[in-house]
Coordinates of C-alpha atoms in Angstrom, one line a residue:
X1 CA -31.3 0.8 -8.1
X2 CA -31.1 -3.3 -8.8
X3 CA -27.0 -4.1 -9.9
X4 CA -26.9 -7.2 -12.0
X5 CA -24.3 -9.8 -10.8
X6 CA -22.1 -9.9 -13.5
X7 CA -21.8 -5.6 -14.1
X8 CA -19.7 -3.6 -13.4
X9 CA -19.4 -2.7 -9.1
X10 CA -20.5 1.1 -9.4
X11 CA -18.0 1.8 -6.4
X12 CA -15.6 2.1 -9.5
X13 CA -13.3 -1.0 -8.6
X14 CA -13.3 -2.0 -12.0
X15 CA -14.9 -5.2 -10.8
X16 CA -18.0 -7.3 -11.9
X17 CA -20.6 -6.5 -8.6
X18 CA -20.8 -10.4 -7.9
X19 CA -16.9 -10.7 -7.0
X20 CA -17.0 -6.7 -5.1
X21 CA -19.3 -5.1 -2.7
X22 CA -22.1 -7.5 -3.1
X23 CA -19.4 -10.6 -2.0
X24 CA -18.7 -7.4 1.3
X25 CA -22.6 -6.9 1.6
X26 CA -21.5 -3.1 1.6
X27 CA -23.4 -0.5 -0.7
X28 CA -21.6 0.1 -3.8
X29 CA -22.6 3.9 -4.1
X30 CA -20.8 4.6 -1.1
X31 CA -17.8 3.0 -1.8
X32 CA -16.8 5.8 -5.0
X33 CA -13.9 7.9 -3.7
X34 CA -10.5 7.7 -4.8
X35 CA -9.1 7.0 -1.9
X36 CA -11.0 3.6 -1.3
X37 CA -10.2 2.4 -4.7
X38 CA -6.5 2.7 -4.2
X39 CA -7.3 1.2 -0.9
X40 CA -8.8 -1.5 -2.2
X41 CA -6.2 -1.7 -4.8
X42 CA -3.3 -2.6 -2.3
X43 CA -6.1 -5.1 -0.4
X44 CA -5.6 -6.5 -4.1
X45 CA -2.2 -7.0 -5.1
X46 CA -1.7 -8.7 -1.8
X47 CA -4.7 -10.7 -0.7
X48 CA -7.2 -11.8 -3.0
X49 CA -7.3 -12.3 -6.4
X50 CA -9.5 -10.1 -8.6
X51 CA -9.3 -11.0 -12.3
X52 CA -12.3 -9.8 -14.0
X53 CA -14.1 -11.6 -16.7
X54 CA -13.1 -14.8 -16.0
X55 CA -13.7 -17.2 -18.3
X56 CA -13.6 -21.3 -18.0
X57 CA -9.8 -21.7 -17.9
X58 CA -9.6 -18.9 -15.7
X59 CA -11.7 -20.6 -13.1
X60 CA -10.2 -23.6 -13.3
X61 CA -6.7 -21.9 -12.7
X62 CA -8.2 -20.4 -10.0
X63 CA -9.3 -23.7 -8.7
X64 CA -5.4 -24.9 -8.9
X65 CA -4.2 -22.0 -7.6
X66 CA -6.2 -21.9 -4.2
X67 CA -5.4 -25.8 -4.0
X68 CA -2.1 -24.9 -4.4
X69 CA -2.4 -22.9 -1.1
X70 CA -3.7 -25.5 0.6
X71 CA -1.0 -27.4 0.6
X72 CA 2.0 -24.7 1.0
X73 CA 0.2 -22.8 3.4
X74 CA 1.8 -24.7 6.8
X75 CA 5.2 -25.3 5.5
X76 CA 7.5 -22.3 7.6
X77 CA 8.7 -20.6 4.5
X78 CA 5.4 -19.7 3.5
X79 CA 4.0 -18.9 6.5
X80 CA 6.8 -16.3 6.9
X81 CA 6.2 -14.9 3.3
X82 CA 3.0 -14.9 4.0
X83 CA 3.4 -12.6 7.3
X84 CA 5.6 -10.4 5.8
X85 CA 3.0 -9.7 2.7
X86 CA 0.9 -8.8 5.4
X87 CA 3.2 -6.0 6.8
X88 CA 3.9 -5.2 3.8
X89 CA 0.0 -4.5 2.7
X90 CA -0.1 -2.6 5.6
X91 CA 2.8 -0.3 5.4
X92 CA 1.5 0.6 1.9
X93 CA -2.3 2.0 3.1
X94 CA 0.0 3.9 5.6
X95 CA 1.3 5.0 2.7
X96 CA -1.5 6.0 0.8
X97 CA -3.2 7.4 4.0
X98 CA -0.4 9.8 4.7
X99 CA -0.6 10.7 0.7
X100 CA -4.5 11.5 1.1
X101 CA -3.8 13.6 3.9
X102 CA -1.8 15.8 2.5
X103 CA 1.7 14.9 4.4
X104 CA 3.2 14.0 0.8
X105 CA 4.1 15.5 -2.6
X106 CA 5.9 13.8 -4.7
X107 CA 9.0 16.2 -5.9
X108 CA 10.7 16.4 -9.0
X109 CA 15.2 17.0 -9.2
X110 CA 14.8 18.7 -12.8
X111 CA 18.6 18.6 -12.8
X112 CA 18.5 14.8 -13.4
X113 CA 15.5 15.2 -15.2
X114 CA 17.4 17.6 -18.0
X115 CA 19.6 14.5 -18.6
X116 CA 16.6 11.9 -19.8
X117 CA 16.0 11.3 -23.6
X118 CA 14.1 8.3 -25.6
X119 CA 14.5 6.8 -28.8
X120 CA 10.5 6.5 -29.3
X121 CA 9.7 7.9 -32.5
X122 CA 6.5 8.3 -30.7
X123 CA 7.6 10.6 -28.3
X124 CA 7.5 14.6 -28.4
X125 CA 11.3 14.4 -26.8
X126 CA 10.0 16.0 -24.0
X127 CA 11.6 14.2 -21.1
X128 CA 8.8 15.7 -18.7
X129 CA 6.4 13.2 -20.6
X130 CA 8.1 10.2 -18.2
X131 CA 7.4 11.4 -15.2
X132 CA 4.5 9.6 -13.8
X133 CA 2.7 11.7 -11.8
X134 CA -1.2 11.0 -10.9
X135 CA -2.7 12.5 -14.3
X136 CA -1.3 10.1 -16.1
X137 CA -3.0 7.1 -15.0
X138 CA -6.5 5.9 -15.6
X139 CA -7.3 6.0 -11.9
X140 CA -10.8 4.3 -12.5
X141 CA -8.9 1.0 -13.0
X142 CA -6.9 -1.5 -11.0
X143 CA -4.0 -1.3 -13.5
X144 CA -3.9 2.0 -12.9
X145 CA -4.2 2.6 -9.4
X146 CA -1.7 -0.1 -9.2
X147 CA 0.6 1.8 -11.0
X148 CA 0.4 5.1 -9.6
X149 CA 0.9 3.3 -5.9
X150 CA 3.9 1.5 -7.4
X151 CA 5.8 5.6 -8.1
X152 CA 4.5 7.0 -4.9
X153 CA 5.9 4.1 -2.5
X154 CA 9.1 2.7 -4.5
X155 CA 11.8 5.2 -5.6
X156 CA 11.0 4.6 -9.7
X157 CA 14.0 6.8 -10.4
X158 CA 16.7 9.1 -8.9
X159 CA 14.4 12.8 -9.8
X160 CA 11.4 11.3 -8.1
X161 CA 10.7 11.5 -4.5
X162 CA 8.9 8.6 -2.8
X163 CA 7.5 7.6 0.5
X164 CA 9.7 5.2 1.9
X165 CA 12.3 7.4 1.7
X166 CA 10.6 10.3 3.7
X167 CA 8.9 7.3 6.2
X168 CA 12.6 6.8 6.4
X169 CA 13.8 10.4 6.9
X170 CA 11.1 11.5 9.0
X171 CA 11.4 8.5 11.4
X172 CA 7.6 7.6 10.8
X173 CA 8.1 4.1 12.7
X174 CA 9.7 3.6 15.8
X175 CA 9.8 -0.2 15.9
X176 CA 13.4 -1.6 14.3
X177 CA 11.9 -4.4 12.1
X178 CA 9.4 -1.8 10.5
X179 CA 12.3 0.6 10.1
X180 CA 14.7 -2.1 8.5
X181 CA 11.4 -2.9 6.1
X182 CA 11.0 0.4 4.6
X183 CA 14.7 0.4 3.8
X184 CA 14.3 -3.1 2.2
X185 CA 11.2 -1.6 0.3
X186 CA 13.7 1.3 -1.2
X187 CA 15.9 -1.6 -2.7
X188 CA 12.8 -3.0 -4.6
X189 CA 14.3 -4.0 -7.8
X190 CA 11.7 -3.2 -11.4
X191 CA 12.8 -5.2 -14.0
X192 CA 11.9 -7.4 -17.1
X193 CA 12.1 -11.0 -16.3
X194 CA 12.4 -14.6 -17.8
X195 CA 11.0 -16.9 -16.2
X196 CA 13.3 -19.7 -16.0
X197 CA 11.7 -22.6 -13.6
X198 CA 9.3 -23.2 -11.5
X199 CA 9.2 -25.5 -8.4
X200 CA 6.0 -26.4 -7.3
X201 CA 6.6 -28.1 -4.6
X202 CA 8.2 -25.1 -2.3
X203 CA 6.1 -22.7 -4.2
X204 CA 9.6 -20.9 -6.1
X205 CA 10.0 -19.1 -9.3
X206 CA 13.5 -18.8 -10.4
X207 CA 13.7 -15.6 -12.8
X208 CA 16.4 -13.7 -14.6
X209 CA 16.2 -9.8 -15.3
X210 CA 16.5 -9.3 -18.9
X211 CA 18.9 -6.5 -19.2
X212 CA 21.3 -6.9 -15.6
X213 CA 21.2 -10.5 -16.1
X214 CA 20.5 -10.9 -12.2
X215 CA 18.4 -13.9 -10.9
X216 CA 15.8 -14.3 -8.3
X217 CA 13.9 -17.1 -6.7
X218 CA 10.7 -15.4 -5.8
X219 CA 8.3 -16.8 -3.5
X220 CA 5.1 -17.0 -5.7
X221 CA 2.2 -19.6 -5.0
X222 CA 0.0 -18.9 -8.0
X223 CA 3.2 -18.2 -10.9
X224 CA 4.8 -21.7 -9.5
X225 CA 1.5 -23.5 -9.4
X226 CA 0.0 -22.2 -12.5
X227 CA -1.0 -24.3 -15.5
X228 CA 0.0 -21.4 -18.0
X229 CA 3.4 -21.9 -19.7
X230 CA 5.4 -19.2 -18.6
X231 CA 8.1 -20.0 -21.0
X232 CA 6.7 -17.8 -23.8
X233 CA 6.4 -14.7 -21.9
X234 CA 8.4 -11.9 -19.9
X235 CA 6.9 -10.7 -17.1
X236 CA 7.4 -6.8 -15.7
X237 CA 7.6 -6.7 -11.9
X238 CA 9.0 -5.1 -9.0
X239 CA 11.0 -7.6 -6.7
X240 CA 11.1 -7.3 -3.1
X241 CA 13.8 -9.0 -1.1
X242 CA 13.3 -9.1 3.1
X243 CA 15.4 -11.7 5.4
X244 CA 16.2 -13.5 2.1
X245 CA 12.5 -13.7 1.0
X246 CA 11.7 -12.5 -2.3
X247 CA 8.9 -12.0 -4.1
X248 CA 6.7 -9.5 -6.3
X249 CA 4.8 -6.1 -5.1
X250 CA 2.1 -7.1 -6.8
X251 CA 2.5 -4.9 -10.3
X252 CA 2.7 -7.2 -13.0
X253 CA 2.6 -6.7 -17.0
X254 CA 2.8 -9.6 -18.8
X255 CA 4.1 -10.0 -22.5
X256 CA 4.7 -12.1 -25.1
X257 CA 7.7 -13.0 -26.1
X258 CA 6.5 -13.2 -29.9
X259 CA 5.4 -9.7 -29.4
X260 CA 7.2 -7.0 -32.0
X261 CA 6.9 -4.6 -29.8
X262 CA 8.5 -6.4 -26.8
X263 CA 11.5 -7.0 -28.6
X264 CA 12.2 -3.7 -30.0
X265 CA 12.1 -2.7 -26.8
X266 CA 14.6 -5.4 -25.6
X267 CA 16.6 -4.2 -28.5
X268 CA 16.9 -0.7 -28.2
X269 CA 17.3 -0.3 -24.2
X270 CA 19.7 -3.1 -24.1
X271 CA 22.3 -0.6 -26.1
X272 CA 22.0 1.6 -23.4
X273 CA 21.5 0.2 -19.9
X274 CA 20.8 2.3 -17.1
X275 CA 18.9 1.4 -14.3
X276 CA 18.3 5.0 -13.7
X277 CA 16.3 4.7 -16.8
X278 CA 14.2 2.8 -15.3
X279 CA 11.1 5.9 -15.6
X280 CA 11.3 5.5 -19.0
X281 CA 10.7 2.1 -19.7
X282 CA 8.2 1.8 -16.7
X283 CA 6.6 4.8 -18.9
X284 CA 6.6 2.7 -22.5
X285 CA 5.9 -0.8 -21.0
X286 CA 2.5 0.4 -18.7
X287 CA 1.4 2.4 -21.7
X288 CA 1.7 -0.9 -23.7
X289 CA 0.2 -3.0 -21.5
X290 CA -2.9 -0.7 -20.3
X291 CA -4.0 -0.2 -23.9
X292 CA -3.7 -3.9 -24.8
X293 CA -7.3 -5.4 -24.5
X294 CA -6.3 -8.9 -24.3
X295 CA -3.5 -8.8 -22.5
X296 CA -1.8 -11.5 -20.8
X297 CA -3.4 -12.2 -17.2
X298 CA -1.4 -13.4 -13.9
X299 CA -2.2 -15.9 -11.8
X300 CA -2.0 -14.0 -8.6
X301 CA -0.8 -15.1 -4.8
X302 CA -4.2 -15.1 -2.9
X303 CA -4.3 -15.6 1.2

């Protein structure tokens, strides 16, 4: 059967076939399980970027963004945040591998669950509709295997189990620096965030959560490099600290900041802050952002 550049990869990557498995010269109808998309997913988030539909001024952003590697790429800060992405990328297909074997399932405390409730006029008030388990995700897309990787390797909230915390338990690694990682992966902070300035020239973000009011400088070659004017938007994220580098896992919704529905949100969770509440508005804001069609894309880091 004769794939047309520009369709859809049948291996289900959500992908045109030009920028998929015919750029791998592997055969696209035996790339189709679940497992190899999420695979691919985490190959994603951390090394190459895979916007679909790209349009003019997505190219040429593209075009600034991979010069923009070029001339980071030797400086020692990067080269370090660049290493430790690539531990990272390979601690989560551990991750995922361990998950498809079988070794993991993701448990639920319903005693802290009980204490969960939402404003959404939307919602049934059932508080089991926030926990994020695999059903609820469009695992045919990138968005949403990026998602459901995102519960099963960070701790999203107190009732919910997570992998790190059993690699942790269980000893999974023996080596001391992979050991110390996983425990900096269980402080991963998810947040809203302003983005506040961007320094080019070291390849920094400087950001501010939303509600805690706690700043970052993230390490972030395409954000700091883009043309796009960040200043209009708040960007959902997970941050990851490690030896004082920070950065992004990769999971990013981005929203205006002219947006209604953005800033009801703002509004109402700001009267009552918890970060153990963070399930819930991971729950509205991915819902949000998977049924927008023309939502906001990121430039992402690509090495």
């Amino acid at each position: 059967m004769k794939i047309g550049r520009n369709e859809l990869c049948p291996c289900g990557s959500g992908q045109k076939y030009k920028k998929c498995c015919l750029l791998r010269g592997v055969d696209p109808f035996e790339v189709t399980s679940t497992k190899t998309r999420h695979l691919r997913t985490v190959r994603n988030m951390f090394d190459v970027n895979t916007d679909d539909d790209l349009d003019a001024e997505d190219i040429q952003a593209s075009s600034m963004n991979n010069l923009h590697i070029l001339l980071l790429r030797n400086r020692p800060h990067i080269k370090e945040y660049t290493k430790m992405r690539k531990m990272h990328s390979r601690i989560l297909n551990s991750m995922l591998k361990y998950y498809y074997n079988g070794k993991f399932e993701q448990k639920i405390d319903q005693t802290i669950a009980t204490q969960y409730r939402t404003d959404d006029k939307e919602s049934d008030n059932n508080v089991n509709t926030f926990f994020l388990l695999e059903s609820n995700f469009d695992m045919e897309t990138s968005l949403g295997s990026q998602a459901f990787i995102d519960t099963l390797a960070y701790k999203t909230s107190p009732n919910l189990s997570c992998i790190t915390e059993e690699f942790i338990k269980n000893n999974h690694y023996k080596r001391p620096e992979k050991i110390e990682f996983l425990h900096s992966m269980l402080d991963a902070k998810l947040g809203l965030f302003d983005v506040t300035k961007i320094d080019s020239t070291d390849g920094y973000a400087y950001i501010t959560e939303i509600f805690t009011g706690q700043e970052y400088k993230i390490t972030d070659i395409g954000l700091s490099g883009s043309s796009h004017n960040y200043d209009n938007h708040y960007i959902y994220t997970r941050i990851f600290t490690h030896h004082g580098i920070s950065y992004s896992t990769g999971l990013n919704f981005m929203f205006s900041k002219k947006d209604t529905f953005i800033q009801e949100f703002i509004e109402r969770h700001k009267k009552n802050y918890k970060t153990s509440d963070d399930i819930i508005r991971f729950t509205e804001l991915y819902n949000r952002f998977s049924n927008d069609h023309s939502r906001i894309k990121i430039i992402r880091n690509s090495f």
